[in-house]
PDB file of C-alpha atoms in Angstrom:
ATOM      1  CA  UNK H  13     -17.335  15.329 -15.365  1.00  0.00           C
ATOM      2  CA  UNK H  14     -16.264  12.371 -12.999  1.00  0.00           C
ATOM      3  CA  UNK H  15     -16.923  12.819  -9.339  1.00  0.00           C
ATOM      4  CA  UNK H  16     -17.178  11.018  -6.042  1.00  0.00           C
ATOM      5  CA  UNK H  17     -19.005  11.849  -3.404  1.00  0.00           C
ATOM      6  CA  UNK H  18     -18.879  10.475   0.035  1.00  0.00           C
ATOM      7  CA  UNK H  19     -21.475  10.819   2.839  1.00  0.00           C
ATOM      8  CA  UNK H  20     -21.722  11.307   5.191  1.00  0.00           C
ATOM      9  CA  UNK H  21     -19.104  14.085   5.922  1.00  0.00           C
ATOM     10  CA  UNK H  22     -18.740  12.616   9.646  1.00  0.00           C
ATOM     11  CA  UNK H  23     -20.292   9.761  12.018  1.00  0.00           C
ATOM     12  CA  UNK H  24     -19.675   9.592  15.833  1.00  0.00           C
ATOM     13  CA  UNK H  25     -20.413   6.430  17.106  1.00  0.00           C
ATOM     14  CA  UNK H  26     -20.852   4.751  20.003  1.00  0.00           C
ATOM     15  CA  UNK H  27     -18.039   0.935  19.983  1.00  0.00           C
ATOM     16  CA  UNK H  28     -19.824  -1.455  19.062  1.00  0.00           C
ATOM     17  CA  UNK H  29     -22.675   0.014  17.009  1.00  0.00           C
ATOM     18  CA  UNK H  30     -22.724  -0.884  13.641  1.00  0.00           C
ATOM     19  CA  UNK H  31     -22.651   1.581  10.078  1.00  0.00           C
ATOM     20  CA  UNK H  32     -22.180   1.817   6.944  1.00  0.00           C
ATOM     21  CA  UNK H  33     -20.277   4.828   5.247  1.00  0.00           C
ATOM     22  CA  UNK H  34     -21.664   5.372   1.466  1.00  0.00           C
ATOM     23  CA  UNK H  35     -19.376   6.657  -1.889  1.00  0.00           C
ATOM     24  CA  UNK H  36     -21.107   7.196  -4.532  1.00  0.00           C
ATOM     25  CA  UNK H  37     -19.570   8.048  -8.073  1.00  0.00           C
ATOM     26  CA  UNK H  38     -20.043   9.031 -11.738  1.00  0.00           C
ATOM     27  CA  UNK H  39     -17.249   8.309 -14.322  1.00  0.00           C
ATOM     28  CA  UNK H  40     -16.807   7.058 -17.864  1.00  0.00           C
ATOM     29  CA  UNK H  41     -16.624   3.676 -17.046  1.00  0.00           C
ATOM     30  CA  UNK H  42     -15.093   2.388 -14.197  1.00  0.00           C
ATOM     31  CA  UNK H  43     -11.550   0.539 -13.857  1.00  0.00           C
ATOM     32  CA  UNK H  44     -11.446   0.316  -9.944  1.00  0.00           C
ATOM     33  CA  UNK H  45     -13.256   1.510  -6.835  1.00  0.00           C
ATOM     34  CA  UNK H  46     -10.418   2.203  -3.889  1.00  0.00           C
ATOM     35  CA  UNK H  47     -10.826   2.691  -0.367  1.00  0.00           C
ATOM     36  CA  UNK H  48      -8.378   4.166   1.945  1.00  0.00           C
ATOM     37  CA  UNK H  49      -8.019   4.760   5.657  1.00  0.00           C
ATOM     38  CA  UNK H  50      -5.978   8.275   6.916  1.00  0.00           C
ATOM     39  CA  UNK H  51      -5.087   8.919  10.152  1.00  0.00           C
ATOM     40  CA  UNK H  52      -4.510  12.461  11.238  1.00  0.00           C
ATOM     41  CA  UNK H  53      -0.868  13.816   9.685  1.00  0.00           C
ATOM     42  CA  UNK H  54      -0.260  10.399   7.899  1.00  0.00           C
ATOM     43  CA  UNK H  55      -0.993   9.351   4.394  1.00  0.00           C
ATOM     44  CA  UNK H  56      -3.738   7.593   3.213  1.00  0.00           C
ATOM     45  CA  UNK H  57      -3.147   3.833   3.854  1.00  0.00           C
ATOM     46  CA  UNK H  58      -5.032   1.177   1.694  1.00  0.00           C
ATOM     47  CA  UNK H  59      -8.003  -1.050   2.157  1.00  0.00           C
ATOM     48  CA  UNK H  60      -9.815  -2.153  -0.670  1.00  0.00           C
ATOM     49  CA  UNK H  61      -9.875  -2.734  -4.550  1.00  0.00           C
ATOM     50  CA  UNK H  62     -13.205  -3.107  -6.142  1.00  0.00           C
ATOM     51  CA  UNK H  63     -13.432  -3.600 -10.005  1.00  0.00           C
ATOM     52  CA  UNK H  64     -17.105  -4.428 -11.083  1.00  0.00           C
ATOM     53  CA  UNK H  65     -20.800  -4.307  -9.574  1.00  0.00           C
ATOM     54  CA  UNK H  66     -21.337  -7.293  -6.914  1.00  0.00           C
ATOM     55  CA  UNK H  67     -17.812  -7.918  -5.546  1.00  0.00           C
ATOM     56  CA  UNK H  68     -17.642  -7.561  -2.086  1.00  0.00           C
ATOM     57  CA  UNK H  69     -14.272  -7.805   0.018  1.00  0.00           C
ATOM     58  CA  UNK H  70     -13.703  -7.840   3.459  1.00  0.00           C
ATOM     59  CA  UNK H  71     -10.768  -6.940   6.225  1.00  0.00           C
ATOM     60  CA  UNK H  72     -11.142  -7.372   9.836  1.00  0.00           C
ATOM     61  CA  UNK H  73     -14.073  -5.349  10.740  1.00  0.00           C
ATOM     62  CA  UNK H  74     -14.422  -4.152   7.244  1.00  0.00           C
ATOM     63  CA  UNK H  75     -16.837  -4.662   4.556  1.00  0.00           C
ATOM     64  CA  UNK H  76     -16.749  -2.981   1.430  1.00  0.00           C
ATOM     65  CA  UNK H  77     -19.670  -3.233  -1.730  1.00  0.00           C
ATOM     66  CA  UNK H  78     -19.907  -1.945  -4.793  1.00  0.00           C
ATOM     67  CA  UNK H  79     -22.600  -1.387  -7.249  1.00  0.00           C
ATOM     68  CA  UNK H  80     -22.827   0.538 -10.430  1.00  0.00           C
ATOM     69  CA  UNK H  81     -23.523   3.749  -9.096  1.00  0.00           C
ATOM     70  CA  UNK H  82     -22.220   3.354  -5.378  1.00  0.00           C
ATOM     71  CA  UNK H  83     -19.795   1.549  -2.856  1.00  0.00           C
ATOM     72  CA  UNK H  84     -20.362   0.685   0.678  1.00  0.00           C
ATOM     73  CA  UNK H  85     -18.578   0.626   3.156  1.00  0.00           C
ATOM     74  CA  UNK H  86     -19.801  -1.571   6.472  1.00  0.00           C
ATOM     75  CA  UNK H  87     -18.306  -1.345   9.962  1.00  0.00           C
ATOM     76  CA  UNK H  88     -19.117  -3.788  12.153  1.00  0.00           C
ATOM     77  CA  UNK H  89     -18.716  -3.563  15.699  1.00  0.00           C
ATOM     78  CA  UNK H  90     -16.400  -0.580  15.608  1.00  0.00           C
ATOM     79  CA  UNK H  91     -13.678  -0.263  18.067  1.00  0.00           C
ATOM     80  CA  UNK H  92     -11.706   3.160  18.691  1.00  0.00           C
ATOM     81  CA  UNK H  93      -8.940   2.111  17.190  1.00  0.00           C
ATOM     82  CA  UNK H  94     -11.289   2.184  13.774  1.00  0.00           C
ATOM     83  CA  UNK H  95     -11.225   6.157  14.436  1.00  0.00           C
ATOM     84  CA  UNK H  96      -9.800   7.883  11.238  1.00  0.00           C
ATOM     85  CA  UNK H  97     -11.178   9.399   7.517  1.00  0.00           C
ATOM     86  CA  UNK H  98     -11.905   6.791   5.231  1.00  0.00           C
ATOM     87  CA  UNK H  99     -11.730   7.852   1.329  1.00  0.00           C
ATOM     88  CA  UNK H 100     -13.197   6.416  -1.361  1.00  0.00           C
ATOM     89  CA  UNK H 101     -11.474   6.816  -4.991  1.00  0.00           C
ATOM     90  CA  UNK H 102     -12.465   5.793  -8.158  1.00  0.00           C
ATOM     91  CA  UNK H 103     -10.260   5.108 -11.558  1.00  0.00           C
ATOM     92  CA  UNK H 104     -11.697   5.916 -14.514  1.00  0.00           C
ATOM     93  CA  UNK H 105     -11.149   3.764 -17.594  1.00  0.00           C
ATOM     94  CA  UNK H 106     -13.199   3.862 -21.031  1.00  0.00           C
ATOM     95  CA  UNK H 107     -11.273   7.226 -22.150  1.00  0.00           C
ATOM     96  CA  UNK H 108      -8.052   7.599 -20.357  1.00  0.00           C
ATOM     97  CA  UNK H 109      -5.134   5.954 -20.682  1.00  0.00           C
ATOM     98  CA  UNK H 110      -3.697   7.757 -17.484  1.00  0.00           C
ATOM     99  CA  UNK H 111      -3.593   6.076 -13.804  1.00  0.00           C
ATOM    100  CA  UNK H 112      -5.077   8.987 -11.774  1.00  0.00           C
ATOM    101  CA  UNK H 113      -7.058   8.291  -9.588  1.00  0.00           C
ATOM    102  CA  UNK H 114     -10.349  10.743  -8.102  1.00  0.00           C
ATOM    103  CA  UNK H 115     -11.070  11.338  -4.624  1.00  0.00           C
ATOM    104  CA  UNK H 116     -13.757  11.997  -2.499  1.00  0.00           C
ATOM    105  CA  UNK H 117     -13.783  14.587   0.357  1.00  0.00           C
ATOM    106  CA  UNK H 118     -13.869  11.311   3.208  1.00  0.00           C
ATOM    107  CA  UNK H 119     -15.862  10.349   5.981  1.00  0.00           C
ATOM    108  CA  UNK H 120     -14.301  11.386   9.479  1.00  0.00           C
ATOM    109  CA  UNK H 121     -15.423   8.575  11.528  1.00  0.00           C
ATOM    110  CA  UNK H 122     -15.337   8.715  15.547  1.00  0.00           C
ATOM    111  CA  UNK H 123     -16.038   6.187  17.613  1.00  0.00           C
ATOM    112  CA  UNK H 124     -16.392   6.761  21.573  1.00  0.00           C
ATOM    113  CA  UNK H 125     -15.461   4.069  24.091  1.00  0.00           C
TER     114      UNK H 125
ATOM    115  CA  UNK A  18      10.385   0.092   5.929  1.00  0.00           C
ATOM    116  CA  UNK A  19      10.428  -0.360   2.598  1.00  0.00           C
ATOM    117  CA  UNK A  20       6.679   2.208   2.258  1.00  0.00           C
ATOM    118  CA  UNK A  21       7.241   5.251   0.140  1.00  0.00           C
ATOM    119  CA  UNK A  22       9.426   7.615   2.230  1.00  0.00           C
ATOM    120  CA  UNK A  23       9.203  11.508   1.419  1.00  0.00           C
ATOM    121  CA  UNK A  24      11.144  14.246   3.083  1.00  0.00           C
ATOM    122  CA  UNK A  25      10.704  16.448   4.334  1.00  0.00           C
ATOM    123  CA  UNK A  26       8.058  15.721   6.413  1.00  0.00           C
ATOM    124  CA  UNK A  27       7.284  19.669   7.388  1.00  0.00           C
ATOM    125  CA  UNK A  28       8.396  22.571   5.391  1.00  0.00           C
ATOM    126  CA  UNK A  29       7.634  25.975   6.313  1.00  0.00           C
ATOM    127  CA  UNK A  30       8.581  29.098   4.070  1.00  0.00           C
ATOM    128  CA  UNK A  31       7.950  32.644   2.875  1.00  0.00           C
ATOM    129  CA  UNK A  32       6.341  33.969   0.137  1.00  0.00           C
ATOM    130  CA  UNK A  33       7.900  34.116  -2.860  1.00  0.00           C
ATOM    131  CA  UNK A  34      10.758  31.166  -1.927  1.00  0.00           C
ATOM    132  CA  UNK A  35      11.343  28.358  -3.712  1.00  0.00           C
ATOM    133  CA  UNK A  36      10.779  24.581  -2.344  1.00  0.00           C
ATOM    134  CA  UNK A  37      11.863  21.250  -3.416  1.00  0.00           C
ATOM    135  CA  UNK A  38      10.546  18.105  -1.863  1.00  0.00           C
ATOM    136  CA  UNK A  39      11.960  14.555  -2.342  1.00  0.00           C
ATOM    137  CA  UNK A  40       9.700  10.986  -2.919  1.00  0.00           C
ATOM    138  CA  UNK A  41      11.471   8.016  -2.858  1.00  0.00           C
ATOM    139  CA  UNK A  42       8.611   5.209  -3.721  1.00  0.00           C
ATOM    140  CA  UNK A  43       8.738   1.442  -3.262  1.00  0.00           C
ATOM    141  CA  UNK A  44      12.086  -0.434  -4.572  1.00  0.00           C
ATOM    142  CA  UNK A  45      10.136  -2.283  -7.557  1.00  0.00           C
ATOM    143  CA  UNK A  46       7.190   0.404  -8.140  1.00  0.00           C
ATOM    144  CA  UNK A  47       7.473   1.973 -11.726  1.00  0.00           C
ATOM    145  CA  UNK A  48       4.933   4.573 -11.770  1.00  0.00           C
ATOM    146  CA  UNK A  49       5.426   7.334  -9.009  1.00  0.00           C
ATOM    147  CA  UNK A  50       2.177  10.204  -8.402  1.00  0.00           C
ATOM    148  CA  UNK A  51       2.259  13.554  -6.335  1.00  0.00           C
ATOM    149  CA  UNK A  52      -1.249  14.626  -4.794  1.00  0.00           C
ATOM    150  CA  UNK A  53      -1.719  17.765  -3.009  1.00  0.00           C
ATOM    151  CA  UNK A  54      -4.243  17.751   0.103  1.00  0.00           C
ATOM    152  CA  UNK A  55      -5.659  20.691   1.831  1.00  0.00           C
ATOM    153  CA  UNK A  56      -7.496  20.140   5.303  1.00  0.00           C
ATOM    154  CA  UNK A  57     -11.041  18.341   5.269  1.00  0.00           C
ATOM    155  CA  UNK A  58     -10.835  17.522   1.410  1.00  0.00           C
ATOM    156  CA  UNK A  59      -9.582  14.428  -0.305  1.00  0.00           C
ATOM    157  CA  UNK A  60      -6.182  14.081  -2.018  1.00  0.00           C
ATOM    158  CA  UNK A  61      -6.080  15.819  -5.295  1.00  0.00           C
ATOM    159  CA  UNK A  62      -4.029  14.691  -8.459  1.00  0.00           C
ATOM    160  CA  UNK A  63      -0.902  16.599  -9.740  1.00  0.00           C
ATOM    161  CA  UNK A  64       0.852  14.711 -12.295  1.00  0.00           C
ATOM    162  CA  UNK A  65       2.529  11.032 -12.443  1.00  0.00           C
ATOM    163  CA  UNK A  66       5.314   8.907 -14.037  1.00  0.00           C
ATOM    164  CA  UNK A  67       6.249   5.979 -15.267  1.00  0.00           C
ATOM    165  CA  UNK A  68       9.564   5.279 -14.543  1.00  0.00           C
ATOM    166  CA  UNK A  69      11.570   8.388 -15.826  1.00  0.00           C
ATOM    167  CA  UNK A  70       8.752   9.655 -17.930  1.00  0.00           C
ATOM    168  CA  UNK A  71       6.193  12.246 -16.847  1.00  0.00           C
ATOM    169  CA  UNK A  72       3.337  10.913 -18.569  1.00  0.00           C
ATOM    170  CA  UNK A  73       0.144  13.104 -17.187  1.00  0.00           C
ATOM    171  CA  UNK A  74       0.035  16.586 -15.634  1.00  0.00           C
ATOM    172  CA  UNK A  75      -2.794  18.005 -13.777  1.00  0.00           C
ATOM    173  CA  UNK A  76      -4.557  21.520 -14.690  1.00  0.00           C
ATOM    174  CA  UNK A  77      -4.002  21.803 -11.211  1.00  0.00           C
ATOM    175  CA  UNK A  78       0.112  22.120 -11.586  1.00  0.00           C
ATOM    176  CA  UNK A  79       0.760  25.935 -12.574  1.00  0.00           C
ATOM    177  CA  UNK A  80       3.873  26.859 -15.016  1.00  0.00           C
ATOM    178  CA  UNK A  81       5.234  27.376 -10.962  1.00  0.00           C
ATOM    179  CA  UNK A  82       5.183  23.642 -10.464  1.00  0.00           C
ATOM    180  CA  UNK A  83       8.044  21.581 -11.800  1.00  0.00           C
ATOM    181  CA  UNK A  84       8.483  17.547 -10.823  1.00  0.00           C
ATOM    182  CA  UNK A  85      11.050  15.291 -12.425  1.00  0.00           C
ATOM    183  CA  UNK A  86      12.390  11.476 -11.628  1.00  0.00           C
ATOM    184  CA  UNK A  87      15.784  11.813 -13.521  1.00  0.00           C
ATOM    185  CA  UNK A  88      16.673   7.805 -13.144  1.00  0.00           C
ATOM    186  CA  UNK A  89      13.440   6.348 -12.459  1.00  0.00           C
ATOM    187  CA  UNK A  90      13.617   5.806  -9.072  1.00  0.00           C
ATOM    188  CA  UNK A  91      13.024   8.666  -6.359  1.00  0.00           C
ATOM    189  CA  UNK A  92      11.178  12.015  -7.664  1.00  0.00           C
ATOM    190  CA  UNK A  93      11.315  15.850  -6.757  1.00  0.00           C
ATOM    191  CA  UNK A  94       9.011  18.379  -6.757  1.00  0.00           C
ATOM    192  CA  UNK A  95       9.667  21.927  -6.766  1.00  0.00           C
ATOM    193  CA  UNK A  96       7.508  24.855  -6.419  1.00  0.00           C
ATOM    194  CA  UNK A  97       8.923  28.109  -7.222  1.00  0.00           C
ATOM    195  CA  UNK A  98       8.028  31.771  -6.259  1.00  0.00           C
ATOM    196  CA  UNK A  99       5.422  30.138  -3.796  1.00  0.00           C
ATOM    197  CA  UNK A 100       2.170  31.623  -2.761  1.00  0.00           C
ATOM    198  CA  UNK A 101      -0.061  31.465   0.195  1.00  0.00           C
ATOM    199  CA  UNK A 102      -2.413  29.049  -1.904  1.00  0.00           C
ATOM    200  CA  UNK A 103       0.573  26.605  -1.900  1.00  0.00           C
ATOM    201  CA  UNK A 104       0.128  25.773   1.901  1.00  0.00           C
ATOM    202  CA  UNK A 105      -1.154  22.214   1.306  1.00  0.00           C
ATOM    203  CA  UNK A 106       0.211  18.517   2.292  1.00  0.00           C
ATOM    204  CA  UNK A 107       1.519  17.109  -0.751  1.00  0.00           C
ATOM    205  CA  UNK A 108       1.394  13.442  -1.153  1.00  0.00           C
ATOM    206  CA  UNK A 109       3.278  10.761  -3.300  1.00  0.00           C
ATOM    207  CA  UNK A 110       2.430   7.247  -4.145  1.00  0.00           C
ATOM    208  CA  UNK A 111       4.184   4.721  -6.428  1.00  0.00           C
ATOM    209  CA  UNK A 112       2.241   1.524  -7.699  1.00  0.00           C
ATOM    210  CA  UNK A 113       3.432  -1.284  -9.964  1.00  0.00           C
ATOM    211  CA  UNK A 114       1.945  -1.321 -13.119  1.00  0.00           C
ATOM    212  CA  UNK A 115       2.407  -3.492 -16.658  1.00  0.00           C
ATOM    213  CA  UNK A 116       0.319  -1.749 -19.123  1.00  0.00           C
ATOM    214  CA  UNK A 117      -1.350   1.192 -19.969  1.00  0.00           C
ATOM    215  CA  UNK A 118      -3.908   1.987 -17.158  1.00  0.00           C
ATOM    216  CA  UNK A 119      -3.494  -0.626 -15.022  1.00  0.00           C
ATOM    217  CA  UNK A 120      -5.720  -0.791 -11.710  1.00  0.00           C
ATOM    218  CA  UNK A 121      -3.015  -1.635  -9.271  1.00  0.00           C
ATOM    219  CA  UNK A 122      -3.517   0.061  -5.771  1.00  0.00           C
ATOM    220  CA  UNK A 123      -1.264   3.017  -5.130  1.00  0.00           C
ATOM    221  CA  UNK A 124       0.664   2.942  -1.666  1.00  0.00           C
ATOM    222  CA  UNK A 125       0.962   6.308  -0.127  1.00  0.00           C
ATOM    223  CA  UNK A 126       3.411   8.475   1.725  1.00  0.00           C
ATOM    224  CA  UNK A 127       3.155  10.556   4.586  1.00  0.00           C
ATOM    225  CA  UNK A 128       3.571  13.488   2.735  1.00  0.00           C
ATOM    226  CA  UNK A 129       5.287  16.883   3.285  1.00  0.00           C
ATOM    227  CA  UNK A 130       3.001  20.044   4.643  1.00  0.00           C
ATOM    228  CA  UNK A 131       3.754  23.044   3.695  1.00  0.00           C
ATOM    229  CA  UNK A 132       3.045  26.100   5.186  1.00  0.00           C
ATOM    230  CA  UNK A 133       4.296  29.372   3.655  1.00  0.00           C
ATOM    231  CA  UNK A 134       3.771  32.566   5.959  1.00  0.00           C
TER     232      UNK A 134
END
């Protein structure tokens, strides 16, 4: 059965210290890797598309990897404003034809001034 | 803003009513998805279209659950005879797409919570 897991389930941190929030994911083949950023009562706004082991992309102070078994994502110098649950979801590809997508339970990242 | 827009943004009920919520999705998006949420887990898929045809349904969506997008632009989703299990945010997202599984990011709403007492 396809899963994601994220981990970990929250981070506090203090600005300014670096981390790395980790997704990691089993499915029949993988059409895309998604990252998402929700802020309390709002939907989940997007980051990132990932489609095969190595890519990397980048926004702001945002870093996201992927390999064949996990994705990464870096924070760098976090700011307070960087404060919200970041998903991961994955699309699975070798035996659907459909467009859902899976997601993980997020990472609730704080980050104190 | 031209972001997916769904109303309404809270909905609170009794047992037993019947609810209809409304997703209009981007102007050019052809394929239109409705997640449900619950608190501290991620969004969870019900069922999606492309343009006026429902293509995949959830085991999720129970025989109460009924969405349509009549002219292939906004959608509705109705629960009937709801239950306390409903109580859930419930999430749309449209995407542009030009074949079969096609890995275009979806663009989210801000969903409708429901709460049924």
């Amino acid at each position: 059965e396809d899963q994601v897991t994220q981990s970990p389930e929250a981070l506090r941190l203090q600005e300014g210290e670096s981390s790395s929030l980790n997704c990691s994911y089993t499915v029949s083949g993988l059409r895309g890797l998604f990252w998402y950023r929700q802020d309390p009562g709002k939907g989940p706004e997007f980051l990132f598309t990932l489609y095969s082991a190595g890519e990397e992309k980048e926004k702001e102070r945002l870093k996201a990897t992927l390999t064949k078994k996990e994705s990464f994502l870096h924070i760098t110098a976090p700011k307070p404003e960087d404060s919200a649950t970041y998903l991961c979801a994955v699309q699975e590809g070798r035996y659907s034809s459909a467009s859902k997508i899976i997601f993980g339970s997020g990472t609730r990242l704080s980050i104190r001034p | 803003d031209t972001g997916v827009s769904q109303n309404p943004r809270h909905k609170i009920t009794k047992r037993g009513q019947n609810v209809t919520f409304r997703c209009d999705p981007i102007s050019e998006h052809n394929r239109l998805y409705w997640y449900r949420q619950t608190l501290g887990q991620g969004p969870e898929f019900l069922t999606y279209f492309q343009n006026e045809a429902q293509l995949e349904k959830s085991r999720l969506l129970s025989d109460r659950f009924s969405a349509e997008r009549p002219k292939g632009s906004f959608s509705t989703l109705e629960i009937q005879r709801t239950e306390q299990g409903d109580s859930a945010m419930y999430l749309c997202a449209s995407s542009l797409a030009f074949r079969t599984g096609d890995n275009q990011p979806q663009h989210f709403g801000d969903g409708t919570r429901l709460s049924i007492l």
